[in-house]
JSON list of C-alpha atoms in Angstrom, two decimals:
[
{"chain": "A", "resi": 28, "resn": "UNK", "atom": "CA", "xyz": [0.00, 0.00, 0.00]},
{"chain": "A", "resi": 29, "resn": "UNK", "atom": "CA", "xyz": [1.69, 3.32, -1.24]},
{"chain": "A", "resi": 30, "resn": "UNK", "atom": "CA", "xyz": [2.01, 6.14, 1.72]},
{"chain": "A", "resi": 31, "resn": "UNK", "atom": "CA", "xyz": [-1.04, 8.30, -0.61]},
{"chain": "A", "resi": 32, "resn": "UNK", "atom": "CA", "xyz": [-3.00, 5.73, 0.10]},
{"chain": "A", "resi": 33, "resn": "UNK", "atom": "CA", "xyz": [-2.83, 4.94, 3.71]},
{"chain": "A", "resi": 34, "resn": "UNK", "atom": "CA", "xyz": [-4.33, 8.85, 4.44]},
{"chain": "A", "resi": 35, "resn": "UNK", "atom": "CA", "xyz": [-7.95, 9.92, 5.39]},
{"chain": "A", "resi": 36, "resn": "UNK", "atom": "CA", "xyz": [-7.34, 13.07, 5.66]},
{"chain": "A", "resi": 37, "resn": "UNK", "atom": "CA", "xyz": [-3.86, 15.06, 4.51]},
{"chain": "A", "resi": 38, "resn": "UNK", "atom": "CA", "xyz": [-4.09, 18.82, 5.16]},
{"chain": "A", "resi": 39, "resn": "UNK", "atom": "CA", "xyz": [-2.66, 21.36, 2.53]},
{"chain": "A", "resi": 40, "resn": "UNK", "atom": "CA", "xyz": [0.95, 23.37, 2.36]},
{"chain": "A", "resi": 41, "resn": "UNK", "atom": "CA", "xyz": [-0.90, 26.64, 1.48]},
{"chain": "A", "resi": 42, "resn": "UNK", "atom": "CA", "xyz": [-3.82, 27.14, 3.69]},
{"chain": "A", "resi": 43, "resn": "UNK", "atom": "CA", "xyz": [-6.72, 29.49, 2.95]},
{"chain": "A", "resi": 44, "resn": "UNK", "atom": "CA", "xyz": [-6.33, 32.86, 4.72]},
{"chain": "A", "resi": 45, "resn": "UNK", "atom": "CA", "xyz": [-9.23, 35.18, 5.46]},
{"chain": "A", "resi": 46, "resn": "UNK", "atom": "CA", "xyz": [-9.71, 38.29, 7.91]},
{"chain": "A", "resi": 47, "resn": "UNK", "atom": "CA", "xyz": [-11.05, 37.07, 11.53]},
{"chain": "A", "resi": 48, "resn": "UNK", "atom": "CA", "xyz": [-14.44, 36.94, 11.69]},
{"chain": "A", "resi": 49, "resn": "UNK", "atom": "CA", "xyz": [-16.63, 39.99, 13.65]},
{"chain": "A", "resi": 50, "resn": "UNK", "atom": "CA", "xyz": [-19.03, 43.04, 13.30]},
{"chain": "A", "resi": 51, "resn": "UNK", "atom": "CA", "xyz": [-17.57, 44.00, 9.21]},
{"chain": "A", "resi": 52, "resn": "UNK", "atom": "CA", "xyz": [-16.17, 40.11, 8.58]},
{"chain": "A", "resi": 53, "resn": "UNK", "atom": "CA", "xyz": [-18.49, 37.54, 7.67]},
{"chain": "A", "resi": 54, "resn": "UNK", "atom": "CA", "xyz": [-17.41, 34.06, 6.43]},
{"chain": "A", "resi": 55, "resn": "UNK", "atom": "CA", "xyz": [-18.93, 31.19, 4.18]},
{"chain": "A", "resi": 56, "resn": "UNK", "atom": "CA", "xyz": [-18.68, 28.24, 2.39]},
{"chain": "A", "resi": 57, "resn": "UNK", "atom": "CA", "xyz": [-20.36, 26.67, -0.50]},
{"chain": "A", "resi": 58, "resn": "UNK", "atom": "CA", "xyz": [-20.51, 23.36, -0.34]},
{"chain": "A", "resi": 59, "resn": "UNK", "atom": "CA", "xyz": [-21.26, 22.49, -4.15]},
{"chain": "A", "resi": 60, "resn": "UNK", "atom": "CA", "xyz": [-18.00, 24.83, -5.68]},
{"chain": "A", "resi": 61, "resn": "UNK", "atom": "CA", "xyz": [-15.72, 24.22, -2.27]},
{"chain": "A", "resi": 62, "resn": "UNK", "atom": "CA", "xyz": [-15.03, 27.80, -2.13]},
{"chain": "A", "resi": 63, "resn": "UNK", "atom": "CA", "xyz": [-14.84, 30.06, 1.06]},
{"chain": "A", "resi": 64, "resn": "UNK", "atom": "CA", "xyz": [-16.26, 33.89, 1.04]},
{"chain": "A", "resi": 65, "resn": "UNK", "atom": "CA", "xyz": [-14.83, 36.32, 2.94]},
{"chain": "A", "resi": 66, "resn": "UNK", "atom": "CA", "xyz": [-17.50, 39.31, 2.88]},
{"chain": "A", "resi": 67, "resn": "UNK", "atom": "CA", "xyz": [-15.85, 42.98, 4.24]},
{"chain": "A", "resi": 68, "resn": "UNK", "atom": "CA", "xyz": [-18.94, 45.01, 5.68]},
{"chain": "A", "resi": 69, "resn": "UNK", "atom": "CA", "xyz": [-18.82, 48.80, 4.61]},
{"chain": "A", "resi": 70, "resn": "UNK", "atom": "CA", "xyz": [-17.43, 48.58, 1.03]},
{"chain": "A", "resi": 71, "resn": "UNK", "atom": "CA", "xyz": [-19.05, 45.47, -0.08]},
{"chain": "A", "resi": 72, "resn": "UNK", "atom": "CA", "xyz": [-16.36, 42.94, -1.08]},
{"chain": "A", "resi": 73, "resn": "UNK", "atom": "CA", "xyz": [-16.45, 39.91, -1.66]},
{"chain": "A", "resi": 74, "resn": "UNK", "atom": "CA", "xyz": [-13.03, 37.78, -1.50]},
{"chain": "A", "resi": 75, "resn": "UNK", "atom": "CA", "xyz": [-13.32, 34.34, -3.37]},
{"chain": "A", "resi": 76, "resn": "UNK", "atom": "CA", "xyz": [-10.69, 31.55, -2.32]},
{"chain": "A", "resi": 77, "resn": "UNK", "atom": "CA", "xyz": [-10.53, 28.55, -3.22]},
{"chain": "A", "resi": 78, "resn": "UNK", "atom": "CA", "xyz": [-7.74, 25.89, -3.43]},
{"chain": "A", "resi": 79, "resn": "UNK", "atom": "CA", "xyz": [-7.75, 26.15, -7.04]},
{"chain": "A", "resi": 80, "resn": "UNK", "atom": "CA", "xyz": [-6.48, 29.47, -6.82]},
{"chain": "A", "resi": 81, "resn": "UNK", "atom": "CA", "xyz": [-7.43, 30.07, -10.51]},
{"chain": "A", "resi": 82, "resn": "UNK", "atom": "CA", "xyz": [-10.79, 30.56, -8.91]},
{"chain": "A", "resi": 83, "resn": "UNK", "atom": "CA", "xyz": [-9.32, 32.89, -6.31]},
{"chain": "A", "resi": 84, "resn": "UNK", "atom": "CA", "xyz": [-11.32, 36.45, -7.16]},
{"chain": "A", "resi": 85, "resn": "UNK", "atom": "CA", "xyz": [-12.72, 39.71, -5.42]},
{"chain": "A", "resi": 86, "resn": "UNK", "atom": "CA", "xyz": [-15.93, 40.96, -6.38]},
{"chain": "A", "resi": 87, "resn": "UNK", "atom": "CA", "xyz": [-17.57, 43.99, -5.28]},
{"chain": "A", "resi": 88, "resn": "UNK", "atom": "CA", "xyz": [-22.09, 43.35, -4.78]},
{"chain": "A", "resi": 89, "resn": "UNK", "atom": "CA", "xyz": [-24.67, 45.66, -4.35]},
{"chain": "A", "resi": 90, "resn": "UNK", "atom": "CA", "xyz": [-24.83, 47.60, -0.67]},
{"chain": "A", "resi": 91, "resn": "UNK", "atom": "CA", "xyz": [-27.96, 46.32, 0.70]},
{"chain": "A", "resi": 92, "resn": "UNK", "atom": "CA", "xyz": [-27.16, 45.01, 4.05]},
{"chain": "A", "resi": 93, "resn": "UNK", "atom": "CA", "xyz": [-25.54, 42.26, 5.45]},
{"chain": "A", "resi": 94, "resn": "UNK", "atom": "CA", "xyz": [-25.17, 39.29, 3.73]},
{"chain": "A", "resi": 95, "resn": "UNK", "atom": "CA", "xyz": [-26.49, 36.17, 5.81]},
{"chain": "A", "resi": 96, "resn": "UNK", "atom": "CA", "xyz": [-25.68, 33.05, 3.18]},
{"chain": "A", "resi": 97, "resn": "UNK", "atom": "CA", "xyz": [-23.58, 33.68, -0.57]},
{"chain": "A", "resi": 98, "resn": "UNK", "atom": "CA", "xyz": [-22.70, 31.11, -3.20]},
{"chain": "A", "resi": 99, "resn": "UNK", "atom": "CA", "xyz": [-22.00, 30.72, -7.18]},
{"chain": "A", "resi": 100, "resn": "UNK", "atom": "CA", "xyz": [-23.92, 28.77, -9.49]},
{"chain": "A", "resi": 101, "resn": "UNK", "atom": "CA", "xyz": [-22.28, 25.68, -10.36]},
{"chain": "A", "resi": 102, "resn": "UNK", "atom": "CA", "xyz": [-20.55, 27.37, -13.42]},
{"chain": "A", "resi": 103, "resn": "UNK", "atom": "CA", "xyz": [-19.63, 30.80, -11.39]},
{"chain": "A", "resi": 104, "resn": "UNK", "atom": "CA", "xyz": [-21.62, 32.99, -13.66]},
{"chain": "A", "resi": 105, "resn": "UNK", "atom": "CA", "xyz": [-24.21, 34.15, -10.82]},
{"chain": "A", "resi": 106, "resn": "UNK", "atom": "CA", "xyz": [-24.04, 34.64, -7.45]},
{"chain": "A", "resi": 107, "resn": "UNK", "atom": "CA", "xyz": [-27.17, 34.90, -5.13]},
{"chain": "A", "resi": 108, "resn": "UNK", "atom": "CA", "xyz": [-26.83, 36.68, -2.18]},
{"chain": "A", "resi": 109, "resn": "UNK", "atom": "CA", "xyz": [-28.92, 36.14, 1.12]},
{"chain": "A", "resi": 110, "resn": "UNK", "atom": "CA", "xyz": [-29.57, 39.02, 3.05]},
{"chain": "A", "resi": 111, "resn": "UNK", "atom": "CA", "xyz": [-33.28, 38.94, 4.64]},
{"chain": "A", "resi": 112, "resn": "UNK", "atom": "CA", "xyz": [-35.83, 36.17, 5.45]},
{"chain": "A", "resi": 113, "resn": "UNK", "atom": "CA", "xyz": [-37.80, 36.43, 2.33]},
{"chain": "A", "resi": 114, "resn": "UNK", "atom": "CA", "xyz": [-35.16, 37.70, -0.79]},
{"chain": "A", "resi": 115, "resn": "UNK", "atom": "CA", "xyz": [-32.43, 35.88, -2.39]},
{"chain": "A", "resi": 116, "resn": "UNK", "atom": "CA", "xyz": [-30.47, 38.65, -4.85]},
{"chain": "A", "resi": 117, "resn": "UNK", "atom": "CA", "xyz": [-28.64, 37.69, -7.68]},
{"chain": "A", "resi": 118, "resn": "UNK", "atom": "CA", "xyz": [-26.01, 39.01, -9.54]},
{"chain": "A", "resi": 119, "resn": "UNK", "atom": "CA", "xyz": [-24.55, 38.06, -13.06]},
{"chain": "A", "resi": 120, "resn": "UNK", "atom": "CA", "xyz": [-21.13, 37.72, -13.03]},
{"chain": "A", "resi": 121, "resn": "UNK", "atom": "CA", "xyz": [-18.84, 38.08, -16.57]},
{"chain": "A", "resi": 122, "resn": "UNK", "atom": "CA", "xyz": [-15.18, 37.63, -16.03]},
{"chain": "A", "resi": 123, "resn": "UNK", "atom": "CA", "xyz": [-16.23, 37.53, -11.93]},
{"chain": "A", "resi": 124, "resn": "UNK", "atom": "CA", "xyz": [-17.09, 41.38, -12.94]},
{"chain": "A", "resi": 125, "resn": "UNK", "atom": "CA", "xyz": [-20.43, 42.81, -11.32]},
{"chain": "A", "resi": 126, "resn": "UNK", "atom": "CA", "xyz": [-23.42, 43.29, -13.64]},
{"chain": "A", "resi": 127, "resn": "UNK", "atom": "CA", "xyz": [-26.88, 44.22, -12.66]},
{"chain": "A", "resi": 128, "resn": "UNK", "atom": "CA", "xyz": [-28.61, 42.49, -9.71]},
{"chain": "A", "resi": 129, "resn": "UNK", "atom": "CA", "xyz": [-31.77, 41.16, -9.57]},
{"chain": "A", "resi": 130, "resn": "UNK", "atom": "CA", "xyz": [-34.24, 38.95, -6.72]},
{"chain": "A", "resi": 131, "resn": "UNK", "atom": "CA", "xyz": [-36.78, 36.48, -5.74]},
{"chain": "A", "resi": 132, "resn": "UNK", "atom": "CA", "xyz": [-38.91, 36.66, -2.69]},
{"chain": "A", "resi": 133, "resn": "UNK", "atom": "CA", "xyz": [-40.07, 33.32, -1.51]},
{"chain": "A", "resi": 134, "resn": "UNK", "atom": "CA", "xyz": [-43.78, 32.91, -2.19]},
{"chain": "A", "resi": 135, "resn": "UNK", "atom": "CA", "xyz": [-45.66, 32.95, 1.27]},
{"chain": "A", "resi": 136, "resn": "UNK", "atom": "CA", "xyz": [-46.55, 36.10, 2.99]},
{"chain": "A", "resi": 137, "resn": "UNK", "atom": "CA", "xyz": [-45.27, 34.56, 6.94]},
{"chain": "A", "resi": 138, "resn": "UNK", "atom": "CA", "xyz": [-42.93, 32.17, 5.00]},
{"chain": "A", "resi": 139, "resn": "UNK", "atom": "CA", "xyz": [-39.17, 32.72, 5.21]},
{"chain": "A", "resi": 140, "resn": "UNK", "atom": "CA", "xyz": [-35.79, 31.28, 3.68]},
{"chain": "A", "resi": 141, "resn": "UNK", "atom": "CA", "xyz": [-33.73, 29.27, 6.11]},
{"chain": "A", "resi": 142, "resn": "UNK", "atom": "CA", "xyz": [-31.59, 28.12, 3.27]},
{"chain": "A", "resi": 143, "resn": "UNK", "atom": "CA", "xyz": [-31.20, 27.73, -0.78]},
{"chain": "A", "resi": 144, "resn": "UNK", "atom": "CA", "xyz": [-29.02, 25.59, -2.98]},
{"chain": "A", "resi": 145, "resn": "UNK", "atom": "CA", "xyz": [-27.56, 25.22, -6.19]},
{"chain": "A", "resi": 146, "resn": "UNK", "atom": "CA", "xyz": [-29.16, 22.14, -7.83]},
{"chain": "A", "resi": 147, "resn": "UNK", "atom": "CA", "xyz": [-27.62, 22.62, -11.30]},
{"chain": "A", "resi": 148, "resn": "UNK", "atom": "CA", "xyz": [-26.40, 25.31, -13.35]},
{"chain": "A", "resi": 149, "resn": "UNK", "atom": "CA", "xyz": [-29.22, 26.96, -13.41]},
{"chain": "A", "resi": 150, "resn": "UNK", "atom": "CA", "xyz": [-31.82, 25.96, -11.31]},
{"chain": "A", "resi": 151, "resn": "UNK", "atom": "CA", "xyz": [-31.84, 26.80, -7.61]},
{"chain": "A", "resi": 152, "resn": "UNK", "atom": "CA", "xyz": [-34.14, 26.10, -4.23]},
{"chain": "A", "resi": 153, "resn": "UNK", "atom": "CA", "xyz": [-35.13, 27.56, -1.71]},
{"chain": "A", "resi": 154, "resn": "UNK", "atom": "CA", "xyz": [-35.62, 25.82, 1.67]},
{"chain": "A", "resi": 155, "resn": "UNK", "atom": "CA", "xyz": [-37.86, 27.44, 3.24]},
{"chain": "A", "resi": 156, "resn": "UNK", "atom": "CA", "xyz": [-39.96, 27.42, 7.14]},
{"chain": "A", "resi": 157, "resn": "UNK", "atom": "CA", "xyz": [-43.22, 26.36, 5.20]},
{"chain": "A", "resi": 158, "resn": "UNK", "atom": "CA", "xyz": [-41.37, 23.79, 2.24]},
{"chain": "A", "resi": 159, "resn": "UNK", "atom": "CA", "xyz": [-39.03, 23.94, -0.57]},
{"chain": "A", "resi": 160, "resn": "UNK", "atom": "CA", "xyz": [-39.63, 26.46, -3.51]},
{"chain": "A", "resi": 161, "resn": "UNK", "atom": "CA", "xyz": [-37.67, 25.31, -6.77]},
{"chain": "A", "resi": 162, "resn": "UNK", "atom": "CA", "xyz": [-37.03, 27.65, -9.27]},
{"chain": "A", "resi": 163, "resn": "UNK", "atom": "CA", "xyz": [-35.14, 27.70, -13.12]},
{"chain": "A", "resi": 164, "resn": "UNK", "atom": "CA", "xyz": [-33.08, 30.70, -12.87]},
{"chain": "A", "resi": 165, "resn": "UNK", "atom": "CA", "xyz": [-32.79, 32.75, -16.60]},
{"chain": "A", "resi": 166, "resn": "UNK", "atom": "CA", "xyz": [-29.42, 35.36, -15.87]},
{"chain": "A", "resi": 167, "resn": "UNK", "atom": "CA", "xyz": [-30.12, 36.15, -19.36]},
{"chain": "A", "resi": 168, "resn": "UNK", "atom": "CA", "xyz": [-33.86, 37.43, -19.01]},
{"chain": "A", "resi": 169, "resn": "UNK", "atom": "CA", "xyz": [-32.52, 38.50, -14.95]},
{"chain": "A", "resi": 170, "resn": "UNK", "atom": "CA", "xyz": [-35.51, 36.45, -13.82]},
{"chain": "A", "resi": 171, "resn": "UNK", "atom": "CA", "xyz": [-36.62, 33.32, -11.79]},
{"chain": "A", "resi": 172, "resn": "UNK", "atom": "CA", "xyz": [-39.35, 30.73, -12.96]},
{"chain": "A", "resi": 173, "resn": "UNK", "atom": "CA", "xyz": [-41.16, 29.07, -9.99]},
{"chain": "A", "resi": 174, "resn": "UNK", "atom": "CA", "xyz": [-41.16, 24.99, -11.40]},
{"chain": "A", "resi": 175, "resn": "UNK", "atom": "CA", "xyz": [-42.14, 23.35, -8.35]},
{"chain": "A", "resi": 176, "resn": "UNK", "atom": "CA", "xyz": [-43.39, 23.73, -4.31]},
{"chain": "A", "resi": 177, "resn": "UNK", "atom": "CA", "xyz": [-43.64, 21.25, -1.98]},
{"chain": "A", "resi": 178, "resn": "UNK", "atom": "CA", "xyz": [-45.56, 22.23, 0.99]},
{"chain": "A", "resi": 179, "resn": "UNK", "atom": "CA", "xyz": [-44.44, 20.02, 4.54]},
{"chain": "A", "resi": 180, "resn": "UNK", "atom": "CA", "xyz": [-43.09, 22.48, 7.94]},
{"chain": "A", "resi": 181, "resn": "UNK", "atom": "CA", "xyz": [-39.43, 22.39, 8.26]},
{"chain": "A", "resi": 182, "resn": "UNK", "atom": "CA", "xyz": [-37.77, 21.58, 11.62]},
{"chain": "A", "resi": 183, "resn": "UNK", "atom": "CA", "xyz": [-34.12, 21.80, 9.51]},
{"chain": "A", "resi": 184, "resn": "UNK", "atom": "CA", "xyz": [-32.48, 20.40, 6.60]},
{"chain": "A", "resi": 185, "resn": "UNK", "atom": "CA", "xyz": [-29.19, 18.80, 5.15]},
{"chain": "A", "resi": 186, "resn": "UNK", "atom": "CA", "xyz": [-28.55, 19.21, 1.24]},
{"chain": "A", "resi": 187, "resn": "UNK", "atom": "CA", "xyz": [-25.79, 16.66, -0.42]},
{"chain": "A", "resi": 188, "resn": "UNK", "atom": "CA", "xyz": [-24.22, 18.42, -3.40]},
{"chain": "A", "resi": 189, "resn": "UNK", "atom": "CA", "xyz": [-22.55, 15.17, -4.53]},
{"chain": "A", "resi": 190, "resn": "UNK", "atom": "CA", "xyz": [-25.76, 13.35, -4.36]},
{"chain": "A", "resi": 191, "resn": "UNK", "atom": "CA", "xyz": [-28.39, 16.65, -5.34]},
{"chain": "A", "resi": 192, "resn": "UNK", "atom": "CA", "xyz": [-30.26, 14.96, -2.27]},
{"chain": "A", "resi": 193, "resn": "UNK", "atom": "CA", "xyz": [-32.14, 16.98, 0.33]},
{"chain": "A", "resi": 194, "resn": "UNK", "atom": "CA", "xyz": [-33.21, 15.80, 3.30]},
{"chain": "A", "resi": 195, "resn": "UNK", "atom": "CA", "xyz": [-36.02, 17.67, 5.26]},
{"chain": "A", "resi": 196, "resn": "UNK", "atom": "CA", "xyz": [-36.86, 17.06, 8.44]},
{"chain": "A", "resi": 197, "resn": "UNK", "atom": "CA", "xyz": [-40.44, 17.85, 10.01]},
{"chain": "A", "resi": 198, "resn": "UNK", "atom": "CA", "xyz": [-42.80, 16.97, 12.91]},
{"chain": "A", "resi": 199, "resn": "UNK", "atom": "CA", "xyz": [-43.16, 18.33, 16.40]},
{"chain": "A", "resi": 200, "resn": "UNK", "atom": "CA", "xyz": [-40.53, 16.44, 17.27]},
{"chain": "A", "resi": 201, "resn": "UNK", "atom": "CA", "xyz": [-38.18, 17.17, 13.89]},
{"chain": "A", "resi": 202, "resn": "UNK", "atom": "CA", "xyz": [-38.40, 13.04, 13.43]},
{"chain": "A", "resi": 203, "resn": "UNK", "atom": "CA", "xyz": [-40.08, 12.65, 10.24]},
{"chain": "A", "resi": 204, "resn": "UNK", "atom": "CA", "xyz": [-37.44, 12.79, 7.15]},
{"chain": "A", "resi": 205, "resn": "UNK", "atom": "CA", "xyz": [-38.59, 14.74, 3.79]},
{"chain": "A", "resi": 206, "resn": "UNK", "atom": "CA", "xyz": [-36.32, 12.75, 0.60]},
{"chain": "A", "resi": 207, "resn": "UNK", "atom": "CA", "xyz": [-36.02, 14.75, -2.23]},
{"chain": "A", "resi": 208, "resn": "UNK", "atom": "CA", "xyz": [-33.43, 14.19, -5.47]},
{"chain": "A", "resi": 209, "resn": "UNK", "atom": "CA", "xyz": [-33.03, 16.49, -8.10]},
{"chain": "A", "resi": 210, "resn": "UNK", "atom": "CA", "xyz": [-31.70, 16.12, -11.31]},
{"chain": "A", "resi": 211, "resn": "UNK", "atom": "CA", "xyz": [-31.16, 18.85, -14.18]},
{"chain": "A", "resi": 212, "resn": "UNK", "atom": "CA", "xyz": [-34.06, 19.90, -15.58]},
{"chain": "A", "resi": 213, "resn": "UNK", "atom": "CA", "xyz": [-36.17, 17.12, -13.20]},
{"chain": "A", "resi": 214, "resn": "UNK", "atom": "CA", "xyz": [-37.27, 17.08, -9.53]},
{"chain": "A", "resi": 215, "resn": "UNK", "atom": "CA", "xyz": [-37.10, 13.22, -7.84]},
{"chain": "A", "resi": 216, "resn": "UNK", "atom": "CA", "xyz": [-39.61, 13.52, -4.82]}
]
């Protein structure tokens, strides 16, 4: 058995670096691109690192608050932006170079966004406090098609980017699981 091999778990030579986190640092991770986002408070930046660091970028977005959950569709051409309960933003990207923003609030006047994913390149959902809200995502026409809502109470959730399986869980007690797989262009309930 070669040395490579016999490893779990083998940390890297260059670590990512970002500011300490506090009242103008925020930081997050995406899952699906395995990039970390370092968001400055007062001028808006966004620092992009990855260990690929030909993904490595700074990107200014739109001052409208603080940013509660970021992350790039699967091909890094738009980036939605949490900042409330109800309104994902998103922002076309060319050359990781701002272009004009544009949102979604979640359908549901008491329901709120506890959490959306990246289910393909362009398609996106929203888990939400009342369901999940699936939506094609056109950067082209700046605009979001709702394709599919599943109505069940969510307790929390776990989303598997390798897998494009969410798993919602529900009941007074948060013991009943919610399966759902998606696939491009096709929801799996």
């Amino acid at each position: 058995m070669s040395t490579s091999s016999s490893h779990y778990i083998v940390l890297s030579r260059d670590p990512l670096r970002f500011d300490a986190v506090g009242r103008s640092n925020s930081v997050f991770f995406d899952e699906a691109n395995k990039e970390v986002f370092a968001v400055t408070g007062g001028n808006n930046e966004v620092f992009v690192k990855s260990l690929d660091t030909r993904r490595n970028a700074t990107i200014r977005i739109p001052d409208k608050g603080p940013v509660a959950s970021i992350k790039f569709s699967l091909d890094h051409k738009v980036l939605a932006i949490q900042r409330t309960p109800q309104i994902v933003d998103f922002v076309n990207l060319e050359n990781k170079v701002e272009a004009r923003d544009y949102s979604q609030q979640c359908k549901g006047k008491v329901t709120q966004v506890i959490g959306f994913q990246w289910t393909g390149v362009n398609e996106i959902v929203f888990i939400t406090n009342q369901g999940i809200q699936f939506y094609q995502v056109s950067p082209e026409r700046q605009t979001l098609k709702l394709v599919k809502t599943y109505s069940v109470s969510v307790k929390w959730f776990v989303f598997s980017c390798e897998l494009n399986v969410l798993l919602l869980s529900s009941g007074p007690s948060g013991n009943t699981i919610h399966p759902y797989m998606f696939r491009v262009n096709f929801t799996l309930v």
